[in-house]
Amino acid sequence: MVHTLAWNDTCNILCGLQDTRFIVWYYPNTVYVDRDILPKTLYERDASEFSKNPHIVSFVGNQVTIRRADGSLVHISISPYPAILHEYVSSSKWEDAVRLCRFVKEQTMWACLAAMAVANRDMTTAEIAYAAIGEIDKVQYINSIKSLPSKESKMAHILLFSGNIQEAEIVLLQAGLVYQAIQININLYNWERALELAVKYKTHVDTVLAYRQKFLETFGKQETNKRYFIFLLFFFYCKSNHQAANPARVWV
């Protein structure tokens, strides 16, 4: 339970007292960008020295002032580098930000830079920062994004990287990349939405059904989704009678 919080006076840095720990969130927006690395963007220290019911009075620059229950004030100094990193990023000085992290050589700084770069869609800097904190799978994913042929595809996968699934789907559909929008939902096992898009745009319904069948066979399961079951029966019927399947006729 966090019982007292304070924002920095100049940049997006948050500090608080949680039980017996003093915590600084150097880049709180990480929770909206990449929750996996959020713990790597924190600074923590023991707060038992502040006794019971301490209160944060101010957070100015890199100085935090805490008032103890007896009224006395305690001053804590934190690293000044995260604030400098914020300044560089807000001015889009990505090369300076990378040089700063290389100079400081702290995982916290690299993790903050990774989240900041993704939030600002600078995937080149994000790749460098993720590599520095050992997130190899994310480095590989970023490389795959950079190799995509269209601007819309890249934008959609950057949004996916940040967990913005609906926004990514909208970008693809507006660009006419219906199959990619369907494939995103298949990859996320969002079967209802994948089938809905295929039927709505009258394309790749058979592809969605094939992926669904492969998924069920892989896990040794039977079809329990009524819509998929109806579509499978319809397609088998059309195939056996040599008829063209019209998905709109069975969408309920």
Short mmCIF file of C-alpha atoms in Angstrom, two decimals:
data_model
loop_
_atom_site.label_atom_id
_atom_site.label_comp_id
_atom_site.label_asym_id
_atom_site.label_seq_id
_atom_site.Cartn_x
_atom_site.Cartn_y
_atom_site.Cartn_z
CA MET A 1 0.00 0.00 0.00
CA VAL A 2 1.40 3.37 -1.08
CA HIS A 3 0.41 5.95 1.55
CA THR A 4 2.18 9.09 0.28
CA LEU A 5 3.25 10.26 -3.20
CA ALA A 6 4.87 13.27 -4.84
CA TRP A 7 5.65 14.28 -8.42
CA ASN A 8 8.92 15.91 -9.35
CA ASP A 9 8.66 19.66 -9.89
CA THR A 10 10.17 19.64 -13.39
CA CYS A 11 9.78 16.21 -15.03
CA ASN A 12 7.68 13.07 -15.13
CA ILE A 13 9.23 11.28 -12.14
CA LEU A 14 7.18 10.01 -9.20
CA CYS A 15 8.26 9.01 -5.70
CA GLY A 16 6.34 7.38 -2.89
CA LEU A 17 6.47 5.45 0.35
CA GLN A 18 5.15 1.91 0.15
CA ASP A 19 5.02 0.02 3.45
CA THR A 20 8.66 0.08 4.54
CA ARG A 21 10.12 0.98 1.14
CA PHE A 22 10.91 4.30 -0.50
CA ILE A 23 10.32 3.99 -4.25
CA VAL A 24 11.04 6.27 -7.19
CA TRP A 25 9.33 5.61 -10.53
CA TYR A 26 11.78 7.19 -12.97
CA TYR A 27 9.34 6.80 -15.88
CA PRO A 28 5.80 5.97 -14.69
CA ASN A 29 4.47 5.83 -18.27
CA THR A 30 6.32 2.52 -18.64
CA VAL A 31 3.15 0.86 -17.33
CA TYR A 32 1.40 1.92 -20.55
CA VAL A 33 4.30 1.00 -22.81
CA ASP A 34 5.93 -2.18 -21.52
CA ARG A 35 4.91 -3.48 -18.11
CA ASP A 36 7.52 -6.23 -18.26
CA ILE A 37 10.35 -3.77 -17.71
CA LEU A 38 8.56 -1.58 -15.16
CA PRO A 39 10.50 -3.10 -12.21
CA LYS A 40 13.74 -2.19 -13.99
CA THR A 41 12.77 1.50 -14.09
CA LEU A 42 12.43 1.80 -10.30
CA TYR A 43 14.75 2.92 -7.55
CA GLU A 44 14.09 1.40 -4.12
CA ARG A 45 15.57 1.75 -0.66
CA ASP A 46 14.60 0.88 2.89
CA ALA A 47 12.28 3.42 4.55
CA SER A 48 12.15 2.00 8.07
CA GLU A 49 14.41 4.85 9.25
CA PHE A 50 11.53 7.30 8.73
CA SER A 51 9.50 5.65 11.53
CA LYS A 52 5.72 5.29 11.25
CA ASN A 53 3.41 7.45 9.13
CA PRO A 54 6.02 9.57 7.29
CA HIS A 55 4.82 12.09 4.71
CA ILE A 56 6.54 13.36 1.56
CA VAL A 57 6.62 17.15 1.73
CA SER A 58 8.30 17.95 -1.59
CA PHE A 59 10.21 16.52 -4.53
CA VAL A 60 12.35 19.28 -6.04
CA GLY A 61 15.15 18.50 -8.47
CA ASN A 62 16.81 15.37 -7.12
CA GLN A 63 15.94 16.14 -3.48
CA VAL A 64 13.01 14.51 -1.68
CA THR A 65 11.91 15.95 1.67
CA ILE A 66 10.07 13.65 4.08
CA ARG A 67 8.41 14.63 7.34
CA ARG A 68 8.49 12.07 10.12
CA ALA A 69 5.63 11.58 12.59
CA ASP A 70 7.55 13.62 15.18
CA GLY A 71 7.70 16.59 12.79
CA SER A 72 11.39 16.35 11.89
CA LEU A 73 12.43 16.59 8.23
CA VAL A 74 14.62 14.11 6.37
CA HIS A 75 16.19 14.87 3.01
CA ILE A 76 16.94 12.16 0.43
CA SER A 77 19.02 12.62 -2.69
CA ILE A 78 18.32 10.53 -5.79
CA SER A 79 20.28 10.22 -9.02
CA PRO A 80 20.19 13.38 -11.15
CA TYR A 81 20.62 11.40 -14.39
CA PRO A 82 16.99 10.33 -14.97
CA ALA A 83 15.91 13.98 -15.01
CA ILE A 84 18.62 14.73 -17.59
CA LEU A 85 17.39 11.76 -19.62
CA HIS A 86 13.86 13.19 -19.54
CA GLU A 87 15.20 16.51 -20.86
CA TYR A 88 17.02 14.84 -23.74
CA VAL A 89 13.97 12.76 -24.70
CA SER A 90 11.57 15.73 -24.52
CA SER A 91 13.90 17.54 -26.95
CA SER A 92 14.22 14.43 -29.18
CA LYS A 93 17.97 14.28 -28.54
CA TRP A 94 18.10 10.51 -28.82
CA GLU A 95 21.84 10.26 -29.53
CA ASP A 96 22.58 12.32 -26.42
CA ALA A 97 20.23 10.08 -24.44
CA VAL A 98 22.09 6.97 -25.59
CA ARG A 99 25.46 8.54 -24.76
CA LEU A 100 24.20 9.45 -21.28
CA CYS A 101 23.07 5.87 -20.61
CA ARG A 102 26.41 4.52 -21.80
CA PHE A 103 28.18 6.93 -19.48
CA VAL A 104 26.05 6.11 -16.42
CA LYS A 105 26.02 2.34 -17.09
CA GLU A 106 22.89 1.62 -15.04
CA GLN A 107 20.13 -0.81 -16.00
CA THR A 108 17.52 1.63 -14.69
CA MET A 109 18.55 4.27 -17.20
CA TRP A 110 18.54 1.86 -20.14
CA ALA A 111 15.11 0.51 -19.15
CA CYS A 112 13.69 4.05 -18.95
CA LEU A 113 15.20 4.90 -22.33
CA ALA A 114 13.70 1.73 -23.87
CA ALA A 115 10.21 2.66 -22.68
CA MET A 116 10.63 6.32 -23.69
CA ALA A 117 11.80 5.33 -27.17
CA VAL A 118 8.86 2.99 -27.74
CA ALA A 119 6.43 5.64 -26.46
CA ASN A 120 7.90 8.08 -28.98
CA ARG A 121 8.14 5.40 -31.70
CA ASP A 122 11.90 5.68 -32.09
CA MET A 123 12.56 1.99 -32.65
CA THR A 124 16.27 2.41 -33.43
CA THR A 125 16.92 3.81 -29.95
CA ALA A 126 14.53 1.25 -28.44
CA GLU A 127 16.54 -1.56 -30.03
CA ILE A 128 19.79 -0.26 -28.50
CA ALA A 129 18.21 0.17 -25.06
CA TYR A 130 16.50 -3.24 -25.00
CA ALA A 131 19.75 -4.90 -26.05
CA ALA A 132 21.53 -3.17 -23.15
CA ILE A 133 19.12 -4.70 -20.60
CA GLY A 134 19.20 -8.16 -22.15
CA GLU A 135 15.67 -8.18 -23.63
CA ILE A 136 16.77 -10.16 -26.68
CA ASP A 137 13.28 -11.30 -27.70
CA LYS A 138 12.15 -7.68 -27.92
CA VAL A 139 15.23 -6.74 -29.92
CA GLN A 140 14.33 -9.47 -32.41
CA TYR A 141 10.73 -8.25 -32.58
CA ILE A 142 11.87 -4.67 -33.21
CA ASN A 143 14.11 -5.94 -36.02
CA SER A 144 11.12 -7.70 -37.56
CA ILE A 145 9.13 -4.45 -37.36
CA LYS A 146 11.88 -2.53 -39.14
CA SER A 147 11.82 -5.03 -41.99
CA LEU A 148 8.08 -4.64 -42.68
CA PRO A 149 7.33 -3.27 -46.17
CA SER A 150 4.74 -0.56 -45.45
CA LYS A 151 4.59 2.39 -43.09
CA GLU A 152 1.15 1.30 -41.86
CA SER A 153 2.38 -2.19 -41.01
CA LYS A 154 5.27 -0.76 -39.01
CA MET A 155 2.98 1.62 -37.15
CA ALA A 156 0.52 -1.16 -36.33
CA HIS A 157 3.21 -3.45 -34.94
CA ILE A 158 4.69 -0.65 -32.87
CA LEU A 159 1.22 -0.16 -31.37
CA LEU A 160 1.00 -3.92 -30.81
CA PHE A 161 4.38 -3.83 -29.07
CA SER A 162 2.89 -1.33 -26.62
CA GLY A 163 -0.24 -3.44 -26.11
CA ASN A 164 -2.55 -1.18 -28.12
CA ILE A 165 -4.28 -3.98 -30.02
CA GLN A 166 -7.41 -2.11 -31.08
CA GLU A 167 -5.44 0.88 -32.35
CA ALA A 168 -3.15 -1.43 -34.32
CA GLU A 169 -6.15 -3.13 -35.91
CA ILE A 170 -7.69 0.23 -36.86
CA VAL A 171 -4.46 1.36 -38.55
CA LEU A 172 -4.33 -1.81 -40.64
CA LEU A 173 -8.00 -1.71 -41.63
CA GLN A 174 -7.81 1.95 -42.64
CA ALA A 175 -4.84 1.08 -44.84
CA GLY A 176 -6.77 -1.77 -46.43
CA LEU A 177 -4.50 -4.41 -44.88
CA VAL A 178 -7.38 -6.66 -43.85
CA TYR A 179 -5.44 -9.90 -43.83
CA GLN A 180 -2.82 -8.46 -41.46
CA ALA A 181 -5.59 -7.28 -39.13
CA ILE A 182 -7.07 -10.78 -39.18
CA GLN A 183 -3.65 -12.36 -38.63
CA ILE A 184 -3.02 -10.17 -35.58
CA ASN A 185 -6.16 -11.53 -33.95
CA ILE A 186 -5.25 -15.09 -34.90
CA ASN A 187 -1.79 -14.69 -33.37
CA LEU A 188 -3.42 -13.40 -30.16
CA TYR A 189 -5.96 -16.28 -30.19
CA ASN A 190 -8.75 -13.72 -30.46
CA TRP A 191 -10.76 -16.11 -32.59
CA GLU A 192 -14.12 -14.34 -32.39
CA ARG A 193 -12.68 -11.09 -33.72
CA ALA A 194 -10.66 -12.84 -36.43
CA LEU A 195 -13.77 -14.57 -37.78
CA GLU A 196 -15.83 -11.39 -37.46
CA LEU A 197 -13.34 -9.44 -39.61
CA ALA A 198 -13.08 -12.23 -42.18
CA VAL A 199 -16.85 -12.35 -42.63
CA LYS A 200 -17.31 -8.57 -42.58
CA TYR A 201 -14.76 -8.05 -45.36
CA LYS A 202 -15.65 -11.33 -47.11
CA THR A 203 -12.09 -12.56 -47.26
CA HIS A 204 -9.88 -15.28 -45.73
CA VAL A 205 -12.72 -17.02 -43.87
CA ASP A 206 -11.24 -20.36 -44.90
CA THR A 207 -7.84 -19.22 -43.62
CA VAL A 208 -9.29 -18.37 -40.20
CA LEU A 209 -11.07 -21.74 -40.05
CA ALA A 210 -7.85 -23.55 -40.99
CA TYR A 211 -5.87 -21.78 -38.25
CA ARG A 212 -8.64 -22.56 -35.77
CA GLN A 213 -8.60 -26.25 -36.71
CA LYS A 214 -4.82 -26.39 -36.40
CA PHE A 215 -5.05 -24.74 -32.97
CA LEU A 216 -7.62 -27.28 -31.76
CA GLU A 217 -5.61 -30.23 -33.11
CA THR A 218 -2.42 -28.97 -31.48
CA PHE A 219 -4.06 -28.88 -28.05
CA GLY A 220 -6.24 -31.95 -28.60
CA LYS A 221 -9.53 -30.09 -28.19
CA GLN A 222 -12.94 -30.27 -29.84
CA GLU A 223 -14.72 -27.25 -31.28
CA THR A 224 -17.00 -25.61 -28.69
CA ASN A 225 -17.51 -22.23 -30.34
CA LYS A 226 -20.95 -22.32 -32.00
CA ARG A 227 -20.07 -19.82 -34.71
CA TYR A 228 -16.97 -21.74 -35.77
CA PHE A 229 -18.90 -25.00 -35.64
CA ILE A 230 -21.63 -23.61 -37.93
CA PHE A 231 -19.07 -22.25 -40.37
CA LEU A 232 -17.22 -25.55 -40.52
CA LEU A 233 -20.44 -27.43 -41.26
CA PHE A 234 -21.35 -24.86 -43.92
CA PHE A 235 -17.98 -25.07 -45.64
CA PHE A 236 -17.95 -28.86 -45.58
CA TYR A 237 -21.45 -28.85 -47.07
CA CYS A 238 -20.46 -26.45 -49.86
CA LYS A 239 -17.32 -28.44 -50.57
CA SER A 240 -19.20 -31.75 -50.80
CA ASN A 241 -21.78 -30.17 -53.12
CA HIS A 242 -19.23 -28.23 -55.17
CA GLN A 243 -20.79 -24.89 -54.26
CA ALA A 244 -19.14 -21.55 -53.57
CA ALA A 245 -19.29 -20.66 -49.88
CA ASN A 246 -20.83 -17.31 -48.98
CA PRO A 247 -19.88 -16.57 -45.33
CA ALA A 248 -22.50 -13.82 -44.99
CA ARG A 249 -25.26 -16.41 -45.35
CA VAL A 250 -24.35 -18.13 -42.08
CA TRP A 251 -23.13 -15.22 -39.94
CA VAL A 252 -25.46 -15.00 -36.96
#
